[in-house]
């Protein structure tokens, strides 16, 4: 669950994000839509506690970010799966190693890491590409690896920040279908930030529009 209650933030690189008040329930698929610079990424940074609000309250999976101790922020972030526009894969590691990395950081047993990594690679349709490096994968395949890495630790919430921004239209819809599947079939909470209003047409889920730091449902 994500809850913004009367949140305001003066942000140095823009006009600021003001008067944000909304709630996203468990299992929802939500599209956060608005032009570049509207504040979508800022909202994500507030969710994973990279930024803290000047006023108001942000609650994420039971954590109140304005009260959270610094040492507990990694615990909060382990409940989140993050997907970015530029994939952020390690170029010197193959798909399997990129996906397995969060599990190694969590200190899970090697056997469990292997089972969970191959399972999610199969879920995103890349079981036959596990030992290929990012340079050997298409843009859509790289984003599928990034999605697999985000979901391998079974996060309560998946945040996808412009996940289709570097992809052609056909591949973008495939990625969107995969994220929709995660929300509807796996009952994950999925929040997709995008500037492309066309991606939300005909899709399940709720659309929240942001314009100049204000939210319009």
C-alpha angles and dihedrals in degrees: 000000000000122000129179111189117190091323120180128178132179104213120197098215097051147014091289135250112271140179097007113170122159144120132218116199129214113283096017125139108215130180114207102201132187144111123286110286094024093118104263095128090044089058089052091050089053090051095054092040099246085125127032124209121252089219136006132030135287116196120188122178091334095314119119102211096203089058101036118118115234092243090058096054093087088055090054091048092052087067090058132073114206125204121184136196094242094046095231094220121163106250095208093056129070125236093270093052093046091053094042095051097089090051092052089051089052089053097237121166115273093243093053091047091053094048095047094044095052090043095057093042086057090048091057093043098252104108089119092051098051095117098043120107122233092257088059094053132079121243091260092050091049090053090050088054088051090051091049090051090051095051100037092089091051096243121198091223132032117203115196113189109198090324093175099040095108097040135089118252096261095048091044090059091049090054091046090051089053093051090047089052091053090054099042102034103028093037091231121155105244125186116187119192113200142155091208108094090186091070092067097051113113093359129126116248141061125292121217115186122207122197125175092340098313127106125228119184 
